[in-house]
mmCIF file with all atom_site columns, C-alpha atoms in Angstrom:
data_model
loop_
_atom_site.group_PDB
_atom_site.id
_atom_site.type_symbol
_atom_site.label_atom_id
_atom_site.label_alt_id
_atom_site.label_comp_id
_atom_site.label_asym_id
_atom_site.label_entity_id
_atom_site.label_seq_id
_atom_site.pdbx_PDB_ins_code
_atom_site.Cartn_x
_atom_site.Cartn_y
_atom_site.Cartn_z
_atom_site.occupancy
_atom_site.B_iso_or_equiv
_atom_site.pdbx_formal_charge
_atom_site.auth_seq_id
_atom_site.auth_comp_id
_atom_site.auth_asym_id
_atom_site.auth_atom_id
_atom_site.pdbx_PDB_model_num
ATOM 1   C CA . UNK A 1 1   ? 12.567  -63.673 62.155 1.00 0.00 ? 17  UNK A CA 1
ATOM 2   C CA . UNK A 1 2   ? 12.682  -66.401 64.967 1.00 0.00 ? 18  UNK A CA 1
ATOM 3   C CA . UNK A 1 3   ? 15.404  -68.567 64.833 1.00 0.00 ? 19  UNK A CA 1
ATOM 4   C CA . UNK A 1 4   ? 16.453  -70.899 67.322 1.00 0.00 ? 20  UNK A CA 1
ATOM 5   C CA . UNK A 1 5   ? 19.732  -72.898 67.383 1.00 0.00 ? 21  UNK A CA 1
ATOM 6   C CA . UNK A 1 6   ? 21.210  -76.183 68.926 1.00 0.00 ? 22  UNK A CA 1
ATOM 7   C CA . UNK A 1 7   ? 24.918  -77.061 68.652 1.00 0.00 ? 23  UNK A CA 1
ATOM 8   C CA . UNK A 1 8   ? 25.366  -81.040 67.179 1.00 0.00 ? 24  UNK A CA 1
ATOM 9   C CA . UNK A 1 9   ? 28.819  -81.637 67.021 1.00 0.00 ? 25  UNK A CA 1
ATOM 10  C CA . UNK A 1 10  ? 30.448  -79.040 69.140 1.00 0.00 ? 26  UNK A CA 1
ATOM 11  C CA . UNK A 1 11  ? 33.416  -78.747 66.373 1.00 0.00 ? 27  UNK A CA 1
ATOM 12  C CA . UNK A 1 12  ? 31.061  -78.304 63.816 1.00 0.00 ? 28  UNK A CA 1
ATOM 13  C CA . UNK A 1 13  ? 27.599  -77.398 63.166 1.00 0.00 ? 29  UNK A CA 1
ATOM 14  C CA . UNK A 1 14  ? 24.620  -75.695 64.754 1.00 0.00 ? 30  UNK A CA 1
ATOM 15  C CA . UNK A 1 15  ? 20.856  -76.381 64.293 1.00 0.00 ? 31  UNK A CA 1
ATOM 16  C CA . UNK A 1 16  ? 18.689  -74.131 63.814 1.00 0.00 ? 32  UNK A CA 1
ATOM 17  C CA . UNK A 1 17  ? 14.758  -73.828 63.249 1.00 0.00 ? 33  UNK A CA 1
ATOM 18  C CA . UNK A 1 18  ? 13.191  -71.359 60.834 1.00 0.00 ? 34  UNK A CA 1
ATOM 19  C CA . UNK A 1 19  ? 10.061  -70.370 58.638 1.00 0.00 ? 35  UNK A CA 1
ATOM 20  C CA . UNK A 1 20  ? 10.144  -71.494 55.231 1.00 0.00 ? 36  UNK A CA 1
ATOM 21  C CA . UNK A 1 21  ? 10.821  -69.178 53.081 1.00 0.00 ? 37  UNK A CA 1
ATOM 22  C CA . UNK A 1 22  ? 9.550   -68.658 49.119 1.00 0.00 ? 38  UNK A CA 1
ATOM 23  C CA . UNK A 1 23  ? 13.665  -69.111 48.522 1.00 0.00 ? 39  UNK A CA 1
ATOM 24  C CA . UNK A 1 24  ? 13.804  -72.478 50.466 1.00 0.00 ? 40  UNK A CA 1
ATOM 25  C CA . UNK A 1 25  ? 11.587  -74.038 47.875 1.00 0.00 ? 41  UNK A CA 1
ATOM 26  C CA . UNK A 1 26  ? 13.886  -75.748 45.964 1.00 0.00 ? 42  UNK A CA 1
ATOM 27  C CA . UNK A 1 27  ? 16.088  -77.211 48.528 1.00 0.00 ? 43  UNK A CA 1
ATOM 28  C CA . UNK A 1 28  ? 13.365  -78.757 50.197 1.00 0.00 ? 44  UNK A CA 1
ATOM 29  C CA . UNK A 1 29  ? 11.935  -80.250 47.405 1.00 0.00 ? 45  UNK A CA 1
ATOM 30  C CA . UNK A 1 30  ? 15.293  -81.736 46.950 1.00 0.00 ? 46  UNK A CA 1
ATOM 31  C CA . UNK A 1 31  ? 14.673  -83.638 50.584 1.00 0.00 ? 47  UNK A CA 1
ATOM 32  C CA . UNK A 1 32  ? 14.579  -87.504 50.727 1.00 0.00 ? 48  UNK A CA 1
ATOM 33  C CA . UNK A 1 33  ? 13.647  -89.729 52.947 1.00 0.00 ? 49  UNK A CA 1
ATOM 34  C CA . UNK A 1 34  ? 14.762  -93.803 52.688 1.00 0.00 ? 50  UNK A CA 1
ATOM 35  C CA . UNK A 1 35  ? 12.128  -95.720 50.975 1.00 0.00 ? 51  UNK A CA 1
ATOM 36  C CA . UNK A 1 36  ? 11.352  -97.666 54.241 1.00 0.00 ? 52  UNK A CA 1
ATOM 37  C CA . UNK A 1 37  ? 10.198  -94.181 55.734 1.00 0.00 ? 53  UNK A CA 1
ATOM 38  C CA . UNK A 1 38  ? 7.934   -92.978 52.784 1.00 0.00 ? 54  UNK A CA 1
ATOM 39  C CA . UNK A 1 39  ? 4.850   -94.974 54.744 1.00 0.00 ? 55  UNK A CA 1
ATOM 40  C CA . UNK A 1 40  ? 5.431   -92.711 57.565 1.00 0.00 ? 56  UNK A CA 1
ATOM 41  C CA . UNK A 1 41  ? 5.747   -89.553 55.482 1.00 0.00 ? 57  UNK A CA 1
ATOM 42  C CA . UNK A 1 42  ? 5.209   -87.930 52.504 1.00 0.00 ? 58  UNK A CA 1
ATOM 43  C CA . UNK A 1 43  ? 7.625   -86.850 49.750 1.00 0.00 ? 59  UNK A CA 1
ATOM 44  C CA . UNK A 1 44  ? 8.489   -83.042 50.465 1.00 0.00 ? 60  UNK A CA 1
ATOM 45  C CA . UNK A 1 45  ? 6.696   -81.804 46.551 1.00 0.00 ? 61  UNK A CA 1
ATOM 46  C CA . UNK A 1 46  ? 3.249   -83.928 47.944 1.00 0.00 ? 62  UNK A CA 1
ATOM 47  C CA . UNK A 1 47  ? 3.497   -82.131 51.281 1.00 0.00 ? 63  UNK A CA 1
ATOM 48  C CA . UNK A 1 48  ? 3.858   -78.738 49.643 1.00 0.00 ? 64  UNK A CA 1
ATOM 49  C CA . UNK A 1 49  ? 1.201   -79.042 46.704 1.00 0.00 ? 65  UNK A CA 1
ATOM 50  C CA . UNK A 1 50  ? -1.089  -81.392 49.251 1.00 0.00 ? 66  UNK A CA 1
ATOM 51  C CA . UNK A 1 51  ? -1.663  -79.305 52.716 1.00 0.00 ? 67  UNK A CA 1
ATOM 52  C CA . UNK A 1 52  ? -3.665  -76.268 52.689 1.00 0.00 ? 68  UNK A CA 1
ATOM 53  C CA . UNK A 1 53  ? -4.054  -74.433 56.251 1.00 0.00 ? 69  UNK A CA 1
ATOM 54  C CA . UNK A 1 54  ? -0.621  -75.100 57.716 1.00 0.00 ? 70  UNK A CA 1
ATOM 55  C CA . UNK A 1 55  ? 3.044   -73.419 58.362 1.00 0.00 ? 71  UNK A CA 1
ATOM 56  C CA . UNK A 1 56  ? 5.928   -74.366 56.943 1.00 0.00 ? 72  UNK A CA 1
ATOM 57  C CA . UNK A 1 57  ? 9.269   -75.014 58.916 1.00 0.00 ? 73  UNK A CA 1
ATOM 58  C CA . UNK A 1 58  ? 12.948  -75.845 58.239 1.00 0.00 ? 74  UNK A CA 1
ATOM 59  C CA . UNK A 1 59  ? 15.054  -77.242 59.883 1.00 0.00 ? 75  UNK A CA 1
ATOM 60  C CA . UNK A 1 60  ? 18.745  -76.218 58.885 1.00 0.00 ? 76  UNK A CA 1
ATOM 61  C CA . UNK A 1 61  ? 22.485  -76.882 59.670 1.00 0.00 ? 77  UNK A CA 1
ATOM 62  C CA . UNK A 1 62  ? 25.661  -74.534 59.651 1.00 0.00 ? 78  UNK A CA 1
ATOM 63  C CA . UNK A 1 63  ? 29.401  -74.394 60.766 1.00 0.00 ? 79  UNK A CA 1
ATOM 64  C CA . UNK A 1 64  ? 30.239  -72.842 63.321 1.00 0.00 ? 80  UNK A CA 1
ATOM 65  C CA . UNK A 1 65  ? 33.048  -71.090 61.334 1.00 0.00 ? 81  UNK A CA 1
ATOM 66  C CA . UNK A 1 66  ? 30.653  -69.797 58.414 1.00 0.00 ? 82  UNK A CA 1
ATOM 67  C CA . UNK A 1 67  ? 26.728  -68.843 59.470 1.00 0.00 ? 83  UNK A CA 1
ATOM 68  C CA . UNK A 1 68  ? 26.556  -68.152 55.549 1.00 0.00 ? 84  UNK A CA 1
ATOM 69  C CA . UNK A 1 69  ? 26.636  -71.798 54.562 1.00 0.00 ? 85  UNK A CA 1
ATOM 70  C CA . UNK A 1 70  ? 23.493  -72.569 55.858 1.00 0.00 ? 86  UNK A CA 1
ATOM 71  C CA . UNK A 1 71  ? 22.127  -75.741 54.716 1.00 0.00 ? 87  UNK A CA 1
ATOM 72  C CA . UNK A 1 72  ? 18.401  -77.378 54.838 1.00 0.00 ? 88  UNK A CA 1
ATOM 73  C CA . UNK A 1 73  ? 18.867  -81.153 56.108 1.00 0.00 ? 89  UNK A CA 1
ATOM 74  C CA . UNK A 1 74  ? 14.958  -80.820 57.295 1.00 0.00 ? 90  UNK A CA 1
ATOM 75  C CA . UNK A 1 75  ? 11.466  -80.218 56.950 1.00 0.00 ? 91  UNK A CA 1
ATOM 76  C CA . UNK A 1 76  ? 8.178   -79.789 59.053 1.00 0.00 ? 92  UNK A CA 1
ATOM 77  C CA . UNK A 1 77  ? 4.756   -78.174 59.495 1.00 0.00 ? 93  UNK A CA 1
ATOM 78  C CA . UNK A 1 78  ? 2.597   -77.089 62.014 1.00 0.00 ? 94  UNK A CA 1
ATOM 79  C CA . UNK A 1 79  ? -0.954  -77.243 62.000 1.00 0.00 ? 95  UNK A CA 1
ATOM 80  C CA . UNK A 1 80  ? -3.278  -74.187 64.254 1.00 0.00 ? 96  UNK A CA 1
ATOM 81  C CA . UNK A 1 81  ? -6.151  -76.340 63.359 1.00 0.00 ? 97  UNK A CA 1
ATOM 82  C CA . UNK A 1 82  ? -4.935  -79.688 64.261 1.00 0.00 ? 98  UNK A CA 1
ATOM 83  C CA . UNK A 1 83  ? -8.215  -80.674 65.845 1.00 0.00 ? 99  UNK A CA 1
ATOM 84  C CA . UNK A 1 84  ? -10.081 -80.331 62.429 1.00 0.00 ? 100 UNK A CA 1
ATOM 85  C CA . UNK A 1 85  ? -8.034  -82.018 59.966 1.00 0.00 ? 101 UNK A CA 1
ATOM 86  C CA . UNK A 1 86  ? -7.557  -85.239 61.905 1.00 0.00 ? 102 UNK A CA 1
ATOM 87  C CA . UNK A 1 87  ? -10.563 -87.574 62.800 1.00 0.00 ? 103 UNK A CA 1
ATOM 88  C CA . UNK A 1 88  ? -9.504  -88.833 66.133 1.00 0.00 ? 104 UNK A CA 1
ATOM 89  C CA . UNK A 1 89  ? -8.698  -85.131 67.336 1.00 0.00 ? 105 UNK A CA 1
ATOM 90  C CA . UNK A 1 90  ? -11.866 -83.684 68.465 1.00 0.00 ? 106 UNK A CA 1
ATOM 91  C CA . UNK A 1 91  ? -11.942 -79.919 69.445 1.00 0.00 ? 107 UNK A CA 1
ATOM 92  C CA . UNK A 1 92  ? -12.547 -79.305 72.862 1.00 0.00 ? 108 UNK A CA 1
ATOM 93  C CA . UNK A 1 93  ? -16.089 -78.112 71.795 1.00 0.00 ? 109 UNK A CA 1
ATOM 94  C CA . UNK A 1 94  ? -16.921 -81.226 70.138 1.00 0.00 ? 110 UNK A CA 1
ATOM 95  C CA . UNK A 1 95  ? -18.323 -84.572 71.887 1.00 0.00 ? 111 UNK A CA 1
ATOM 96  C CA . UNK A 1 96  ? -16.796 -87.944 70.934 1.00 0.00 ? 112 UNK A CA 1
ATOM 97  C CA . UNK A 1 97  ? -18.121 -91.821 71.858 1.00 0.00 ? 113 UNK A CA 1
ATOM 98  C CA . UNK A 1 98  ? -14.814 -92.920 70.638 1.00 0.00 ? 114 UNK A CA 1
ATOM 99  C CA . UNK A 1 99  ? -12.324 -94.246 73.185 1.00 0.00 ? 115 UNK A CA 1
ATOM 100 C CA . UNK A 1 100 ? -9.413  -93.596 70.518 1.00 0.00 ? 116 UNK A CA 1
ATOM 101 C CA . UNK A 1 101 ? -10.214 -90.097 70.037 1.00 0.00 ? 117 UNK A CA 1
ATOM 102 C CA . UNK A 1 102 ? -7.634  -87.881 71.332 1.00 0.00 ? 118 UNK A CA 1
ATOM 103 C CA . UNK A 1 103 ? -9.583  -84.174 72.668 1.00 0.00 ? 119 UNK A CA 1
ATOM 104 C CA . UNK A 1 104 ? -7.594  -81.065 71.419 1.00 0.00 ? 120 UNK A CA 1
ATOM 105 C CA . UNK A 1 105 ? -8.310  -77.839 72.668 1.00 0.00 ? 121 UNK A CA 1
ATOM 106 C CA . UNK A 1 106 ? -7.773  -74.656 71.265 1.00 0.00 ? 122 UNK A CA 1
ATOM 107 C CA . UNK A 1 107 ? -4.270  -73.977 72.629 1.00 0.00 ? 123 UNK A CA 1
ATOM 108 C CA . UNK A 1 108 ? -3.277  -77.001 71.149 1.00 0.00 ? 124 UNK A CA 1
ATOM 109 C CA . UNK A 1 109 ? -1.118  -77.006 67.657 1.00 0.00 ? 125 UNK A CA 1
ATOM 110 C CA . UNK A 1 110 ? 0.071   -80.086 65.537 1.00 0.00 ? 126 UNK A CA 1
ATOM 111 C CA . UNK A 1 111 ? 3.087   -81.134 64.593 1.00 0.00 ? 127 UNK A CA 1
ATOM 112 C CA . UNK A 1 112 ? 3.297   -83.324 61.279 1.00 0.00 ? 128 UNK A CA 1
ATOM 113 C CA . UNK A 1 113 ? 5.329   -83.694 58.641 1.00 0.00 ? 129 UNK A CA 1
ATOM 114 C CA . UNK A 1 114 ? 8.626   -83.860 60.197 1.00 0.00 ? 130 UNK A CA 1
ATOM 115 C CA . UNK A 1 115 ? 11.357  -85.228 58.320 1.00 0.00 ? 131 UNK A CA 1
ATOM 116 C CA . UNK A 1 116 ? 14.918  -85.015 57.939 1.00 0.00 ? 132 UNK A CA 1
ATOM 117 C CA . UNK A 1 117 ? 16.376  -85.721 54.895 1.00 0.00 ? 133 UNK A CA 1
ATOM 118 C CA . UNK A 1 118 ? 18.491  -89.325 53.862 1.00 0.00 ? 134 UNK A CA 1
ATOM 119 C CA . UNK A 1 119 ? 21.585  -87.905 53.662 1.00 0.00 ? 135 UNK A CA 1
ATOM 120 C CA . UNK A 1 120 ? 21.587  -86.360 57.241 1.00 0.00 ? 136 UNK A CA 1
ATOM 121 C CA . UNK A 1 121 ? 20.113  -88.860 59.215 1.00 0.00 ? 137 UNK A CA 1
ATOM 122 C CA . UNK A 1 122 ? 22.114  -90.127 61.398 1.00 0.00 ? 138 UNK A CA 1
ATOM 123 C CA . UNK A 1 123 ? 24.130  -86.891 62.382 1.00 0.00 ? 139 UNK A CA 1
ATOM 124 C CA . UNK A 1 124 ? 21.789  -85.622 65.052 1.00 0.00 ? 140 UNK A CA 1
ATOM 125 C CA . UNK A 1 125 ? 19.891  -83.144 63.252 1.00 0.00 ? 141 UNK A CA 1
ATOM 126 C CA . UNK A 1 126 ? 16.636  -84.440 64.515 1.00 0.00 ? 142 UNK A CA 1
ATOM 127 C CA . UNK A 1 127 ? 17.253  -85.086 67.987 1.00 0.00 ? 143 UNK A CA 1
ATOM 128 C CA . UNK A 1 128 ? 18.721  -81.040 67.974 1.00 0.00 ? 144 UNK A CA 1
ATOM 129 C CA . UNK A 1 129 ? 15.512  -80.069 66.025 1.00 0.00 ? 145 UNK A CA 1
ATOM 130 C CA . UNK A 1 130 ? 13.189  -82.135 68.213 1.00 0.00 ? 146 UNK A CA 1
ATOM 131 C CA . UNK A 1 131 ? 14.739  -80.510 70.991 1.00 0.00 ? 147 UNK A CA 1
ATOM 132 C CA . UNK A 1 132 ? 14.062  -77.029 69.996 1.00 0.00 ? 148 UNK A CA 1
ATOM 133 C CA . UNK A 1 133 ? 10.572  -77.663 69.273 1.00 0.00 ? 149 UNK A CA 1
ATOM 134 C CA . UNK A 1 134 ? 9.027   -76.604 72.767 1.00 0.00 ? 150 UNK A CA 1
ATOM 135 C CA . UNK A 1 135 ? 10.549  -73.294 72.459 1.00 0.00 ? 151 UNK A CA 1
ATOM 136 C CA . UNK A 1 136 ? 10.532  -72.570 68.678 1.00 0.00 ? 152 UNK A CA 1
ATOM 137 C CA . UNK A 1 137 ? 6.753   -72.987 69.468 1.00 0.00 ? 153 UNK A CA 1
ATOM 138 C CA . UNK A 1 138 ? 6.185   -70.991 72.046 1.00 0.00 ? 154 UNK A CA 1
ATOM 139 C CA . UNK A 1 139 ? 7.988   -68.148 70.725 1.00 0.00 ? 155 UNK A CA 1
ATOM 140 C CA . UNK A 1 140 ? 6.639   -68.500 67.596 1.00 0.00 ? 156 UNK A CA 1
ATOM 141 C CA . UNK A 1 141 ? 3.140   -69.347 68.681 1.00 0.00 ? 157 UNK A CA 1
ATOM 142 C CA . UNK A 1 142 ? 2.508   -68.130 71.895 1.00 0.00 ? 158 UNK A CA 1
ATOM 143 C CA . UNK A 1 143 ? -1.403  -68.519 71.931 1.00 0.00 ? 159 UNK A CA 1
ATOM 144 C CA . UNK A 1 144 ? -0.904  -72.259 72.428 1.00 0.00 ? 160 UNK A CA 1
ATOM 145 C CA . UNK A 1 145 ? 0.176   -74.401 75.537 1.00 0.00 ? 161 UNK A CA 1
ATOM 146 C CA . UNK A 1 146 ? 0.629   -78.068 73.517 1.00 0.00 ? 162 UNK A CA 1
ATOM 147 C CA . UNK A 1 147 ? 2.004   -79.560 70.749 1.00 0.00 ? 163 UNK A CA 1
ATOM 148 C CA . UNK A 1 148 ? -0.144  -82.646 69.139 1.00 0.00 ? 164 UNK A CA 1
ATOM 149 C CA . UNK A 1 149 ? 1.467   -85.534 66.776 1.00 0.00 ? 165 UNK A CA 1
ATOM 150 C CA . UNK A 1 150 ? 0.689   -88.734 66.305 1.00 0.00 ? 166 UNK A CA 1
ATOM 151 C CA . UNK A 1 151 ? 3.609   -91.460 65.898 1.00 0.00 ? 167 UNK A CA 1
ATOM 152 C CA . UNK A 1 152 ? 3.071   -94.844 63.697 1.00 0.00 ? 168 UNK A CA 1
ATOM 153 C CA . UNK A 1 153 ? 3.906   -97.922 66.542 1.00 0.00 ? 169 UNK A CA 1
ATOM 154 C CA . UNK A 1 154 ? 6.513   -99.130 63.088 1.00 0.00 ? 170 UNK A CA 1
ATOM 155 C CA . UNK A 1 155 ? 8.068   -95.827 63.426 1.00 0.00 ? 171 UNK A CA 1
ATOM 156 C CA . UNK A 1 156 ? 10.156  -96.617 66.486 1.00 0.00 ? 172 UNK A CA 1
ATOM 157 C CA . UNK A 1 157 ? 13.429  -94.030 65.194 1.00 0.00 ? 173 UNK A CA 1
ATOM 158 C CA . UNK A 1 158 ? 10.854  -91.163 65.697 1.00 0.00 ? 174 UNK A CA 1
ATOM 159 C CA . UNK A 1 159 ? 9.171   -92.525 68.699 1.00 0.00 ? 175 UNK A CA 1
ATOM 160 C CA . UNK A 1 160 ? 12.460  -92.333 70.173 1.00 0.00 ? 176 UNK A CA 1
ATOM 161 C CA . UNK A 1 161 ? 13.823  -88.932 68.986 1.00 0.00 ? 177 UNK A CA 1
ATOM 162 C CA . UNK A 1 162 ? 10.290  -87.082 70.388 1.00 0.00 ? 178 UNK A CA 1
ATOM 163 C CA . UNK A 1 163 ? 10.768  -89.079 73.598 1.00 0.00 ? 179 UNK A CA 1
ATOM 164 C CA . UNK A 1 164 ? 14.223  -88.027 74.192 1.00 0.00 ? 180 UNK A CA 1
ATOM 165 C CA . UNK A 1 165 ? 13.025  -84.255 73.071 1.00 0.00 ? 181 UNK A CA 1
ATOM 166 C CA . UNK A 1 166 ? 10.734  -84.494 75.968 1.00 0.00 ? 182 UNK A CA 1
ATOM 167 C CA . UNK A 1 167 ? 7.293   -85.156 74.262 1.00 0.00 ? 183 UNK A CA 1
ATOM 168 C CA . UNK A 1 168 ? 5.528   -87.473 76.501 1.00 0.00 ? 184 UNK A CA 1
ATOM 169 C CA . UNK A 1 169 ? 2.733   -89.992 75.336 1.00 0.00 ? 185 UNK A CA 1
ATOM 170 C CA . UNK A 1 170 ? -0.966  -89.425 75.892 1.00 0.00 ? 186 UNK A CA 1
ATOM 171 C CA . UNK A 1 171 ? -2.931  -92.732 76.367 1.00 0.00 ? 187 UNK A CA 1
ATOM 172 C CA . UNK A 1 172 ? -0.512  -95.501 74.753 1.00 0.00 ? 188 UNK A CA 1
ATOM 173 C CA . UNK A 1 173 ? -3.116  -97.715 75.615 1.00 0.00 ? 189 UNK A CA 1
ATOM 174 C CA . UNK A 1 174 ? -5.201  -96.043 72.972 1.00 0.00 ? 190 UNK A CA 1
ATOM 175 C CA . UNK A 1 175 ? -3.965  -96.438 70.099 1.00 0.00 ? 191 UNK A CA 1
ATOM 176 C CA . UNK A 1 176 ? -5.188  -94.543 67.144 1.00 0.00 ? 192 UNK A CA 1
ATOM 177 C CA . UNK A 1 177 ? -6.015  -97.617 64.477 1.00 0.00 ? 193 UNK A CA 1
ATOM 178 C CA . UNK A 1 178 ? -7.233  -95.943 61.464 1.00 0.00 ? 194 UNK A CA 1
ATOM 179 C CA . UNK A 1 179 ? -3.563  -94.891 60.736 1.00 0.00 ? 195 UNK A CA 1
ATOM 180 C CA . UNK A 1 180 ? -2.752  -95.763 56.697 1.00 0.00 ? 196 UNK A CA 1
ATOM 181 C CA . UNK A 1 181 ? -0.027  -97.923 57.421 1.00 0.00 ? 197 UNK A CA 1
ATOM 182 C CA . UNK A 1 182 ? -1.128  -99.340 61.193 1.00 0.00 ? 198 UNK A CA 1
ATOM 183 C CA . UNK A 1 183 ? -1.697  -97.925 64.610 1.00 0.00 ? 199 UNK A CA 1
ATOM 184 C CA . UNK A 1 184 ? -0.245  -94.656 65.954 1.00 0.00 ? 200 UNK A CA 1
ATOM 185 C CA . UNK A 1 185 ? 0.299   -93.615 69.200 1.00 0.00 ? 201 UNK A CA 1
#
């Protein structure tokens, strides 16, 4: 098992990255986001019953002191077909007119879903996370050289956390508009 850790609070926890597992069920479908968030993502039970096709990924916290307590404050998934669920991703075999279509290739992988739950925010859980994502992906999925997401322009807490992580924006300029609740870059 692949796990991947990121110290928060130097006196006190560690972050760490992680398949879900059938056992991790429950405590992520005890996750909450604030209802101000819920346009941006879904509840953790819709996610679950909803998307076929994809991984599943925790994101969890412990002490330093006790690696047993291990806690999920988090929740994401990746997606090894990213340029087939999403209309404005086109595979690399695949023509497009449109100038908002983003071209994926087939060392690209998605990133969606990511939340971290209400009660967490705030502690640096998904900065850690974020951070961890380049290599948690690599060693996890070493066929592919990118990771794809999409960010709503409303959504500026996670614009910010994936730019600090490192993830760098593709064509701001073209914006994806069909987003449910407005554009995404």
């Amino acid at each position: 098992m692949l796990l991947l850790s990121t110290v928060v609070n130097m006196a006190t926890s560690l972050v760490t990255l992680r398949r879900m597992e059938h056992v991790d069920r429950i405590a992520v479908l005890g996750l909450q986001v604030t209802p101000d968030q819920l346009p941006f993502v879904d509840h953790p039970i819709d996610i679950i019953l909803n998307e076929k096709g994809v991984d599943f990924h925790v994101i969890t916290t412990t002490t330093q002191d006790d690696d047993d307590d291990a806690i999920i404050v988090g929740f994401f998934l990746t997606d090894e077909d990213v340029g087939r669920t999403y209309d404005f991703i086109s595979s690399d075999d695949a023509t497009t007119s449109s100038a908002t279509t983003t071209t994926s290739s087939s060392t690209d992988l998605g990133l969606r879903k990511f939340l971290i739950d209400q009660t967490h925010q705030g502690q640096g859980f998904g900065g850690a996370a974020a951070c961890q994502l380049r290599t948690y992906v690599h060693d996890s999925y070493p066929r592919y050289d990118n990771l794809l997401l999409t960010v709503n322009c409303r959504n500026t807490a996670a614009a910010h956390v994936y730019r600090t992580a490192g993830f760098q924006c593709d064509g701001e300029d073209d914006l994806y508009l069909g987003g449910a609740v407005g554009p995404q870059i």
